[in-house]
XYZ file of C-alpha atoms in Angstrom:
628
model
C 125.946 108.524 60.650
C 126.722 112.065 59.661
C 129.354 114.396 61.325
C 126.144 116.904 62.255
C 124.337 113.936 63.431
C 127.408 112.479 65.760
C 127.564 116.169 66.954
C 124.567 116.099 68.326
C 124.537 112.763 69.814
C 127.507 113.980 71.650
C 125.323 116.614 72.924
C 123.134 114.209 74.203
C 125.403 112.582 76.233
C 126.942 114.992 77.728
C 123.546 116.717 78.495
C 121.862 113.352 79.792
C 125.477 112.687 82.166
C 127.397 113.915 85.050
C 130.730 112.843 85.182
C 132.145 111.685 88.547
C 135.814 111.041 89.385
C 134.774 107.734 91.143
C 136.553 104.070 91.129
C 134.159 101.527 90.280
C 132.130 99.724 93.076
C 132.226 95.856 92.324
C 129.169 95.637 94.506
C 127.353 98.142 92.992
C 128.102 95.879 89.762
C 127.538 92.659 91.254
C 123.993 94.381 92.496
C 123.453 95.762 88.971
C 124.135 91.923 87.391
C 121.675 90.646 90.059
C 118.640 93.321 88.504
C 120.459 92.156 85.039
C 120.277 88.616 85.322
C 116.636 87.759 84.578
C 117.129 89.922 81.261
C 120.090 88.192 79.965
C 119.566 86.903 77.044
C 117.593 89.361 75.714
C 120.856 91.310 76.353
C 123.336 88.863 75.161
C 120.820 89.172 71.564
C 120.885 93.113 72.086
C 124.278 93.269 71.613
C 124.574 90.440 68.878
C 122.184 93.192 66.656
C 125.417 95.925 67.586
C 127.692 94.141 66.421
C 126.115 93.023 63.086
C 124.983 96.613 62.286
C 128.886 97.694 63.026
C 129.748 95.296 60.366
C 126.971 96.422 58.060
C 128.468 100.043 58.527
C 131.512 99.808 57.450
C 130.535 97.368 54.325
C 128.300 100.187 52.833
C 131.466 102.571 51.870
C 133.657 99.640 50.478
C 130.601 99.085 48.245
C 130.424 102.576 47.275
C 133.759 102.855 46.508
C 133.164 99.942 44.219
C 130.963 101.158 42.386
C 132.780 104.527 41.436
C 135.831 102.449 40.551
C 133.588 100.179 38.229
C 132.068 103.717 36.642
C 136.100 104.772 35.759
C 137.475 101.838 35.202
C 134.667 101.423 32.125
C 133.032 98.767 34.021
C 129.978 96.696 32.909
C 126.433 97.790 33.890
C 125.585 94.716 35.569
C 128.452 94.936 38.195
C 127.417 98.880 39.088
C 123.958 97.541 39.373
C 124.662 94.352 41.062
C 126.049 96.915 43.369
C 123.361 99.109 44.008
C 121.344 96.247 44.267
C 123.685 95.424 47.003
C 123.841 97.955 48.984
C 119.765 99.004 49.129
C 119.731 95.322 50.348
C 122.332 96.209 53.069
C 120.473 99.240 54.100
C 117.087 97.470 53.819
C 118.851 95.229 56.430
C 120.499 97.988 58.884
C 116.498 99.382 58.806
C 115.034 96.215 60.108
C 118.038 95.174 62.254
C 117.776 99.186 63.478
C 113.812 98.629 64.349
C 114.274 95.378 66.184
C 117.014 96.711 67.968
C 114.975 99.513 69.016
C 112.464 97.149 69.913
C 114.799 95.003 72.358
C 115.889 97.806 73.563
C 113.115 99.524 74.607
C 111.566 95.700 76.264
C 115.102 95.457 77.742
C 114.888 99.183 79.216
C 111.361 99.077 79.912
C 111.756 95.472 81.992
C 114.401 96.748 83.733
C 112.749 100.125 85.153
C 109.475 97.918 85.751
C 111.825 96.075 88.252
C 113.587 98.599 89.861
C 110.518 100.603 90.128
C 108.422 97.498 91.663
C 111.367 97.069 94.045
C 111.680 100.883 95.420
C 108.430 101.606 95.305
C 107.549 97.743 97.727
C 110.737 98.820 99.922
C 109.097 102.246 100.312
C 105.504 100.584 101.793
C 107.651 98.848 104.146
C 109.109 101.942 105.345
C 108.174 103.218 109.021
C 105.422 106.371 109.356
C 109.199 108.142 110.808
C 110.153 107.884 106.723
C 107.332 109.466 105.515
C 107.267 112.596 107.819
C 110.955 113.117 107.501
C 111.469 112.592 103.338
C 110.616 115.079 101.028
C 107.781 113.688 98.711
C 109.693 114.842 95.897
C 112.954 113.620 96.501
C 112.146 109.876 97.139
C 109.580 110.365 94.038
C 112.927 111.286 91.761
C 114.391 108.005 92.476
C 111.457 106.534 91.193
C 111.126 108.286 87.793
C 114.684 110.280 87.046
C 117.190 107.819 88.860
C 115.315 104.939 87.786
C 115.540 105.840 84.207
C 119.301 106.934 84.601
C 120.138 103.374 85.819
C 118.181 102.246 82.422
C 119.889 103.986 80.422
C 123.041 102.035 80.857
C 121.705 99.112 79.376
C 119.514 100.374 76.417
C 122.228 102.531 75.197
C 125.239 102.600 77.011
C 125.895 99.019 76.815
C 125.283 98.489 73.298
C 126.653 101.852 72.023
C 130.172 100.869 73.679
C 129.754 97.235 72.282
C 128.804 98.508 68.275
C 130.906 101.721 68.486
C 134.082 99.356 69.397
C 133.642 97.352 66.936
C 133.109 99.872 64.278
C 136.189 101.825 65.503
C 138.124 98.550 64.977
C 136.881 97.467 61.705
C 137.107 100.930 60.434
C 140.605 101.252 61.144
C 141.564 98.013 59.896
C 139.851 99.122 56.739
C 141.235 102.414 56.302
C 144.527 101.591 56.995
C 144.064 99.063 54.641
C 143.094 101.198 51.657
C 145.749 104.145 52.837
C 147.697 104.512 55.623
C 148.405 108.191 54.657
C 144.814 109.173 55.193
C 144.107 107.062 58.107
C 146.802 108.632 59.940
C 145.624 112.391 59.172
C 142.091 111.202 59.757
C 143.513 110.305 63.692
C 145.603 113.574 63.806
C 142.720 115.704 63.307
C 140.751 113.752 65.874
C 141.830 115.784 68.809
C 140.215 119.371 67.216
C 137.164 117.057 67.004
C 136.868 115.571 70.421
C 138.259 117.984 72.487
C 135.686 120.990 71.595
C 132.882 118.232 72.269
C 134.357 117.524 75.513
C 134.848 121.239 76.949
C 131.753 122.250 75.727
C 130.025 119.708 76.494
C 130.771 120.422 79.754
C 129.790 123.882 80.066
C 126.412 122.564 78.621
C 125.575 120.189 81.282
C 126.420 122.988 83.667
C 123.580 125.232 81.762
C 121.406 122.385 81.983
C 121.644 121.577 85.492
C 121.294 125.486 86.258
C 118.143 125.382 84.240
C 116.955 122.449 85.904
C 117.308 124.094 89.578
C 115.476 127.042 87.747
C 112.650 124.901 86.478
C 112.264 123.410 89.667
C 112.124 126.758 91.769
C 109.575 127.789 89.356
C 107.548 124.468 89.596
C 107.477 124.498 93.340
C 106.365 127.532 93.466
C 103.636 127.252 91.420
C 102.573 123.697 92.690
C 102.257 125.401 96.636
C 100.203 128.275 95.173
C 98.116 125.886 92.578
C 97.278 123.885 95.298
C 94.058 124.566 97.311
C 95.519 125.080 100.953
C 98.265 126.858 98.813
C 95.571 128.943 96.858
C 93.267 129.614 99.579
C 96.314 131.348 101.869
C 97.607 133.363 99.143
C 93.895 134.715 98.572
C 93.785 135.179 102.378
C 96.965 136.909 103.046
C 98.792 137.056 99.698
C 99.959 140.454 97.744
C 98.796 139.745 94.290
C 101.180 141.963 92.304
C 103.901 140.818 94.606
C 102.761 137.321 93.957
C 103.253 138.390 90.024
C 106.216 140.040 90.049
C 108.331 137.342 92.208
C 106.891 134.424 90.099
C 107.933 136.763 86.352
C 111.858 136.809 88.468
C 112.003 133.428 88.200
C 110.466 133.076 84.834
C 112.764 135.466 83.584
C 115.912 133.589 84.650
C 114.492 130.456 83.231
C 113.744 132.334 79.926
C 117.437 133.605 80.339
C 118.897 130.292 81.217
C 117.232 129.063 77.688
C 118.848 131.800 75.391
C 122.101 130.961 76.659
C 121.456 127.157 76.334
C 120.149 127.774 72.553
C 123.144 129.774 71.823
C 125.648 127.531 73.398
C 124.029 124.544 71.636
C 123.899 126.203 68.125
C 127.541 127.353 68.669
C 128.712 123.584 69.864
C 126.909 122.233 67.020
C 128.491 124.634 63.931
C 132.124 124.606 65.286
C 131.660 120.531 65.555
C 129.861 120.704 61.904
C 132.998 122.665 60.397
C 135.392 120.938 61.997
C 133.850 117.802 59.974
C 133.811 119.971 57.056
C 136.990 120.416 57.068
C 138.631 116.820 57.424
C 136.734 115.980 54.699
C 137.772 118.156 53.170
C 141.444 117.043 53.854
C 140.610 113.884 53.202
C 139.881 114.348 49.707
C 142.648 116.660 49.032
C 145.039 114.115 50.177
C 143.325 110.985 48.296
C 142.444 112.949 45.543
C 145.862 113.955 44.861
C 147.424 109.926 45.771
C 144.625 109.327 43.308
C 145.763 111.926 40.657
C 149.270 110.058 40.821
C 147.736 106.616 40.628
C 148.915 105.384 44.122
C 145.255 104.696 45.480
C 141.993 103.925 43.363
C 139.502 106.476 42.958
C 136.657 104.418 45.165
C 138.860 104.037 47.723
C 138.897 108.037 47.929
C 135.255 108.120 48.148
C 135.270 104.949 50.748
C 137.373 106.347 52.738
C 135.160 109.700 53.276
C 132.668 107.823 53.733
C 134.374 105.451 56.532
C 136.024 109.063 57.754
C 132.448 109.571 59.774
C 132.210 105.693 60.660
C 135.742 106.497 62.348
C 135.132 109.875 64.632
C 131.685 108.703 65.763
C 132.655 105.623 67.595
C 135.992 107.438 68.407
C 133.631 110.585 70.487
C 130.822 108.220 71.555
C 133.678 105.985 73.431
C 135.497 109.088 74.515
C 132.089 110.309 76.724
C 131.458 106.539 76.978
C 133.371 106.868 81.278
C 130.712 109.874 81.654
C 127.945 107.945 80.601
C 128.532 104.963 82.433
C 129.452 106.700 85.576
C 126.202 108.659 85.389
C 124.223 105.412 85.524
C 126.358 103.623 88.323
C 125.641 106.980 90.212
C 121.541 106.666 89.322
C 121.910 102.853 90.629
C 123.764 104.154 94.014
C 121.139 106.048 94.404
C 118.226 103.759 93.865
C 120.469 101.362 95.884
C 120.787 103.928 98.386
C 116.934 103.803 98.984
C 116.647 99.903 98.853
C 119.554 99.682 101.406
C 117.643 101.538 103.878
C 116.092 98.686 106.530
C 112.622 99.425 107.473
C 112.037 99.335 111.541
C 109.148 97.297 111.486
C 109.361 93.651 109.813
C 106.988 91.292 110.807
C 109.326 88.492 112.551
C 109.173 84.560 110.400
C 106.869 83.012 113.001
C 104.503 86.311 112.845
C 100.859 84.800 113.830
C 97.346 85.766 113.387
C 95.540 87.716 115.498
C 93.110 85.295 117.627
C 89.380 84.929 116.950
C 86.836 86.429 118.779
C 86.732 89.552 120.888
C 89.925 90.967 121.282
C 91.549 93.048 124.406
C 93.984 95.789 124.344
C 96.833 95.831 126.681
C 99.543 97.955 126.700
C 102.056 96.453 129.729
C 104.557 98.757 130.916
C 105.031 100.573 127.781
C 108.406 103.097 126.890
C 108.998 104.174 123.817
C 111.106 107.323 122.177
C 111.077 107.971 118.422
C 114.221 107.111 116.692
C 116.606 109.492 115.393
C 116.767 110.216 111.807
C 119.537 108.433 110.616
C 117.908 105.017 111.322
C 114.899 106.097 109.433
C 115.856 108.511 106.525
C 118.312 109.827 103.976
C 119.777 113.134 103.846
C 119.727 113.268 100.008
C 115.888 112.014 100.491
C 115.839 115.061 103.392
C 117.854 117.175 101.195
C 119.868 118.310 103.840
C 123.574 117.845 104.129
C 123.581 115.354 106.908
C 121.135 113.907 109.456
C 119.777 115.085 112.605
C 121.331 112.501 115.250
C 118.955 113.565 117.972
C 116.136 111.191 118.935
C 115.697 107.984 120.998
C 115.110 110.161 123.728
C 112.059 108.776 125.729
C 108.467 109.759 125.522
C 106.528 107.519 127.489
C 107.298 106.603 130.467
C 105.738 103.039 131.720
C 102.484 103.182 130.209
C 100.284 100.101 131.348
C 96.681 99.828 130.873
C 93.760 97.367 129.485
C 90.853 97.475 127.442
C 88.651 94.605 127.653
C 86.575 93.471 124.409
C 83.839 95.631 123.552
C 85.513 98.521 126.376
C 86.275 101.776 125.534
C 89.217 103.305 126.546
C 89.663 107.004 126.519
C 92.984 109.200 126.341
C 93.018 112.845 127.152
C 95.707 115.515 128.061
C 97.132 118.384 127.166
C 98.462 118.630 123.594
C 102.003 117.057 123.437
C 101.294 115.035 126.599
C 101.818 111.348 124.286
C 98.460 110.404 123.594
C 98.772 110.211 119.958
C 102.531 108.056 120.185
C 100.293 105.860 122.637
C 97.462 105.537 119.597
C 100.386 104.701 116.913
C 102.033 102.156 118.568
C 98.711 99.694 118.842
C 98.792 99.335 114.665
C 102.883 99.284 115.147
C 103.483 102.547 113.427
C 106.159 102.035 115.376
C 107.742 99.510 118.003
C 107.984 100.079 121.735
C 111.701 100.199 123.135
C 110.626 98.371 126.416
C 107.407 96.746 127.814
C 104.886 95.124 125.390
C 101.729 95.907 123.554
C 99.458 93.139 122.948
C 95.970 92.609 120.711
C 94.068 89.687 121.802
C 96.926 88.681 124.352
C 99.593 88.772 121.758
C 102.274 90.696 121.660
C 101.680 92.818 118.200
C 105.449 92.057 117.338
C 104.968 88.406 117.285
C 101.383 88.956 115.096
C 101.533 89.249 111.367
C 101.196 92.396 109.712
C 98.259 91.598 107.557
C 96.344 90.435 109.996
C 97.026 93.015 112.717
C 95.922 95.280 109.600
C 92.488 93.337 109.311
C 92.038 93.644 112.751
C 92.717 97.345 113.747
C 90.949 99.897 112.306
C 91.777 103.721 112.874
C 90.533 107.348 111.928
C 93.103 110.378 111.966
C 91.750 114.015 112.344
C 92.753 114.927 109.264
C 90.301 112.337 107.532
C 92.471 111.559 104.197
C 91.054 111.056 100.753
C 92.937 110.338 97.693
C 92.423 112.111 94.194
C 89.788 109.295 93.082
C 86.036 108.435 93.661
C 83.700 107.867 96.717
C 83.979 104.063 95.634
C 87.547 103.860 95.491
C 88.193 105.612 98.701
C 85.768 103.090 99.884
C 87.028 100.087 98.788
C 90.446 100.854 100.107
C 88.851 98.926 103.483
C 87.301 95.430 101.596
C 88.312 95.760 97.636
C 85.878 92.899 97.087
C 82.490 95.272 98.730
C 79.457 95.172 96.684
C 77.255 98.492 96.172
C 75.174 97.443 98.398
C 77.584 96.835 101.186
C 79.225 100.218 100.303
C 76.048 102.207 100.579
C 75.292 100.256 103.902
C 78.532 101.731 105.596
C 77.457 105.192 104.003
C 74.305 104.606 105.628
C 75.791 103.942 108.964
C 77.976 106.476 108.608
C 75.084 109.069 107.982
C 76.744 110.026 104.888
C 74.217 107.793 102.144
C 72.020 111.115 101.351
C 74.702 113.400 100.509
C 76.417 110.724 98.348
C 73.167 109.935 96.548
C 73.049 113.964 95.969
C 76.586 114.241 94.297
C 76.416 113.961 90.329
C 78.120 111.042 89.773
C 77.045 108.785 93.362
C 79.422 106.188 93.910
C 81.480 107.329 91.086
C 82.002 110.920 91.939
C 85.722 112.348 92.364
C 86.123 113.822 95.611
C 89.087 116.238 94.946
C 92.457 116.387 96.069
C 92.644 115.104 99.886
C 88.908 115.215 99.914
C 88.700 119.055 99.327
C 85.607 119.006 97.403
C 83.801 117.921 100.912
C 83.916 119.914 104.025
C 85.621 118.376 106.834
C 82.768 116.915 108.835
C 81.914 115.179 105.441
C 85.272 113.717 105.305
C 85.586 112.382 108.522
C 82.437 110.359 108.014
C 83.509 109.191 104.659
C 86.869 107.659 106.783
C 84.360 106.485 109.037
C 82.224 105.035 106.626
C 85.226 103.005 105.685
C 86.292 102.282 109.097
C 82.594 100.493 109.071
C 82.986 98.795 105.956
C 86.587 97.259 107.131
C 84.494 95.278 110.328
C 87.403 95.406 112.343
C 87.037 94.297 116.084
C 89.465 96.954 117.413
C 89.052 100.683 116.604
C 91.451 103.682 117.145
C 90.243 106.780 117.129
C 92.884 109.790 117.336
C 91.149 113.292 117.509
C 88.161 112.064 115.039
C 85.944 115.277 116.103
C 88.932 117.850 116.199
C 88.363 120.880 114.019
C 84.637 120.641 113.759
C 81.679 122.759 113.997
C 79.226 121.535 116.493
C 77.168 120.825 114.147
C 79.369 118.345 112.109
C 80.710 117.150 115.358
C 77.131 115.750 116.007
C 76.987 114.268 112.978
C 80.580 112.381 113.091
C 79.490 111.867 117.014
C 76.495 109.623 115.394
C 78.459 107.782 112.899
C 81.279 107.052 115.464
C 78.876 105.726 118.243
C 77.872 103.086 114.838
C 81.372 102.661 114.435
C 82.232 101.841 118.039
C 79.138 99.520 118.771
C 80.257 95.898 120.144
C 84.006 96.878 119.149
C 87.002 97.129 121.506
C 87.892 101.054 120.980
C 91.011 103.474 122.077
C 89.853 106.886 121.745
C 92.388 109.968 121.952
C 89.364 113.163 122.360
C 90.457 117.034 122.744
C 86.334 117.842 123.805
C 85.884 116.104 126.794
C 82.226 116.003 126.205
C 82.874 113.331 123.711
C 84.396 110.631 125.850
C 82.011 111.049 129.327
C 80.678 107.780 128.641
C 83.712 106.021 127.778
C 84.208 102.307 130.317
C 87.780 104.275 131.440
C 89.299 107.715 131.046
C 92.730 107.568 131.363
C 94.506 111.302 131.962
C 98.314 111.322 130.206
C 100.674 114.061 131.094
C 104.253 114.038 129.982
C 103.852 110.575 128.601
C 102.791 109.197 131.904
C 99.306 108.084 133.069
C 98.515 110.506 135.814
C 94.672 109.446 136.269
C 92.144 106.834 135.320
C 88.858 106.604 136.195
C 85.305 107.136 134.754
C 84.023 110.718 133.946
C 82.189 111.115 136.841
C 84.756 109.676 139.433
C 87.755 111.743 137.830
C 85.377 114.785 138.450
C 85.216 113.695 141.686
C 88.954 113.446 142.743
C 88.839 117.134 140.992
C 92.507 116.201 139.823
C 94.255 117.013 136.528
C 90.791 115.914 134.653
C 88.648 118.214 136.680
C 90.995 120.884 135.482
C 90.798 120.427 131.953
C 86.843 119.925 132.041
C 86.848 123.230 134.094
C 89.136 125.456 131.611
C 86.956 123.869 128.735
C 83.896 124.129 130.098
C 85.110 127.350 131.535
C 83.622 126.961 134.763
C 84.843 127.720 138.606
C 85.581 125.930 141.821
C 85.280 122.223 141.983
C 83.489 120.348 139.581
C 80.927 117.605 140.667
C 79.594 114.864 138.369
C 75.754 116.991 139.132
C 77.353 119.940 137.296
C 77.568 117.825 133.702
């Protein structure tokens, strides 16, 4: 390895590390040896390769200087050449012990993140709803990629490079004190001028690099909110294009600024290290030429020890940022930890059940819940805040009770805030009631298994989500073994089949970003449509007809009375018109139940329903069940 080449490995490191004055957390290692283990003797053989390419390292100068002292000392041909021979055969070696060790090293890294990944990312599904609207997307998506490959790092490189750099630095030494003490000992003086540069500069580099980071990011954000269609669309609406232009060339301009000092910095770091190599070899043969000259050390050893001069001082700065690097991965496995420590709310208990066969009831049984506070949910580094918002627990609903028999339908309305949503989420156990019980088919839903409370609930938000993939896929997220003709079937019944069979691709056609690329009556029946193919027995359906035009209302109205046929259903409706022939209307107001009743005996008590049909409806005096 050349000086040039060591400089800029140095600059590597100290680019790719943060160094943190930090004792070292046995747990945090005893964690790291647990996602270790299974890869252990691919490891233990890992490391085997560093240490025989150490020892192949230094052998390669003691040959050379072999072969000059054979060429002065009038040697025979066939020793130079049996020592050229020699040494292409060592360096034929170091090539193929270099490309398997590359190999193992990237199935070592590679296994390694394909664990830690699988973990996070199988914690994070566990994780309540509370997680998800509380975390920044970004943030817990860094853990996965950056933080994951951080925590890699210290076993493809780290752990060998400390390994095969110690033992070179050993061997070396032992060798070059061996062929001149003299030399070895100015080679070790000089050593500071080399490292210390590295080290200070090095620094001031991974400052620059984190600044340009931050930069990059600011950028990126904003260009992923205005590249976005929501994002896109408001600017249009409301934006100032040239102020747009000018605030987004700012922060381009501090980026571009950010990367002409970085460039200048870097080429500065790497000529002062390249000089400063320069000149101890440069010392180095002044001193063993002249202890040549007066016949106190051999010729070859001269050249050997130049050439183990570079075998010396990159082992000697690789170890030195060696506490840096290693740090910098126990901090990326803290924080992948970090994540993975984090218990989810909602576990289903060892004796979970299944749901029961059959028609199913709803009861919800003196119900009060309040959502938890952040810091039994989230992370402030996931947050990115500097700590967590304590407040929560405080209590929402307020003795809830009420039953749906199978095949009922059980309406919630109120005004906006009142709890009728919370209600909604806590029948899949989004989340868990602090008192009372909620039960599905006479079962308490915290003694029934997840999976099967899954297959056995359906529901349909009023933002009808769609990922990024085709009308099939977002299909088959309900039954992944469907057929076609089971998937046009629910399209059918969803009143959805002829604009499907009108798209270019059918089945196959991508339908954007969220679902952007259909409008939002389309969308909703598309969530519908997989609501139908799921057959579930119980259906929640929380503001399904929100936002729409009357005449997409009419047509989700359709595909929901298909969806709701024979089916035990809990309905949360902003239009009253949509629920007057729900079984029971039950009226929630500050997460109590203030009325129940059928439409036309609620209009008849001309209560708190009366009212709300009345402002809707925007009619006067008391309502009658005659005036509908």
């Amino acid at each position: 390895m050349s000086m040039e080449t060591t400089a800029w490995t140095q600059l590597h490191s100290v680019l790719n590390a943060q160094e943190e004055r930090r004792p070292f957390d046995r747990a945090t290692l005893r964690r790291i040896g647990a996602f270790a283990r299974p890869h252990r003797r691919r490891i233990a053989v890992f490391v085997l390769l560093g240490v025989v390419t150490a020892l192949l390292a230094v052998a390669t100068p003691l040959l050379a200087g072999l072969v000059v002292d054979a060429i002065v000392s009038d040697g025979d041909e066939g020793t130079v050449v049996r020592l050229a021979l020699l040494i292409a055969l060592i360096a034929v070696v170091e090539a193929a012990l270099g490309i398997l060790a590359r190999r193992l090293s990237a199935r070592l890294g590679e296994g390694l993140i394909l664990d830690l990944r699988t973990a996070v990312f199988d914690h994070v599904q566990r994780m309540p709803v509370a997680f998800f609207t509380r975390t920044r997307t970004g943030a817990l998506v860094s853990r996965l990629n950056n933080d994951v490959i951080g925590a890699q790092r210290a076993f493809s490189n780290t752990l060998s490079g400390v390994v095969s750099n110690l033992v070179t630095l050993v061997l070396t030494l032992a060798v070059m004190l061996t062929l001149s003490w003299q030399v070895t000992l100015l080679a070790l003086v000089l050593l500071p001028v080399f490292v210390l540069p590295a080290r200070r500069m090095g620094r001031r580099m991974a400052r620059m690099q984190r600044e340009a980071a931050a930069l990059n990011a600011a950028m990126g954000t904003r260009m992923t909110e205005r590249f976005s269609a929501p994002g896109a669309t408001l600017v249009k609406l409301f934006g100032r294009p040239e102020e747009e232009s000018r605030e987004f060339a700012d922060r381009a301009r501090r980026v571009a600024g950010i990367g002409i000092r970085t460039a200048t910095a870097q080429s500065a770091f790497i000529t002062a290290l390249t000089l400063v190599s320069a000149l101890a070899l440069a010392l180095v043969y002044g001193l063993g030429g002249t202890l040549a000259l007066r016949g106190t050390l051999e010729p070859g050893a001269v050249v050997s020890l130049a050439l183990l001069l570079t075998r010396l001082y990159a082992p000697l700065t690789a170890l030195a940022g060696a506490r840096v690097e290693v740090m910098s991965a126990l901090v990326s496995f803290e924080r992948v930890f970090e994540v993975l420590d984090l218990k989810p709310l909602i576990e289903d208990r060892p004796d979970a059940r299944p749901v029961p066969d059959g028609p199913v009831t709803v009861e919800f049984d003196d119900v009060r819940f309040g959502y938890p506070s952040a810091d039994k949910v989230s992370l402030a580094s996931l947050e990115e805040v500097a700590s967590l918002d304590t407040r929560g627990g405080t209590e929402v609903l307020h003795g809830v009770s009420f039953r749906a028999e199978p095949g009922q339908t059980v309406a919630l309305v109120g005004s906006s805030g009142a709890g009728k949503s919370t209600i909604a989420q806590l029948l899949p156990r989004l989340y868990d009631v602090d008192a009372g019980a909620v039960r599905v088919g006479g079962v308490d839903v915290r003694d029934l298994s997840a999976d099967s409370l899954r297959g056995t609930l359906g529901m349909v938000t009023q933002d009808g989500h769609l990922f990024h993939d085709t009308v099939r896929a977002n299909l088959l997220l309900a039954r992944p073994e469907a057929t076609d003709e089971e998937l046009w079937d629910a399209l059918r019944r969803a009143r959805l089949d002829t604009l499907v069979h009108a798209l270019p691709d059918g089945l196959d056609t991508v339908v954007g970003e969220r679902g952007y690329r259909l409008s939002g009556g389309e969308r909703q029946r598309m969530t519908i449509a997989r609501l139908l193919l799921a057959r579930q027995r119980v259906v929640v359906l929380d503001e399904a007809t929100a936002h729409l035009d009357n005449t997409s209302e009419a047509a989700v109205q359709e595909a929901l009375t298909e969806a709701l046929r024979d089916r035990t259903a809990l309905v949360i409706a902003h239009r009253l018109s949509t629920v007057r022939t729900a079984d029971q209307i039950l009226v929630v107001e500050e997460g109590r139940i203030v009325e129940r009743g059928t439409h036309e005996t609620l209009l008849a008590a001309d209560g708190r329903y009366a009212e709300l049909y009345r402002t809707q409806f925007q009619q006067r005096g008391p309502v009658t069940a005659t005036a509908v």
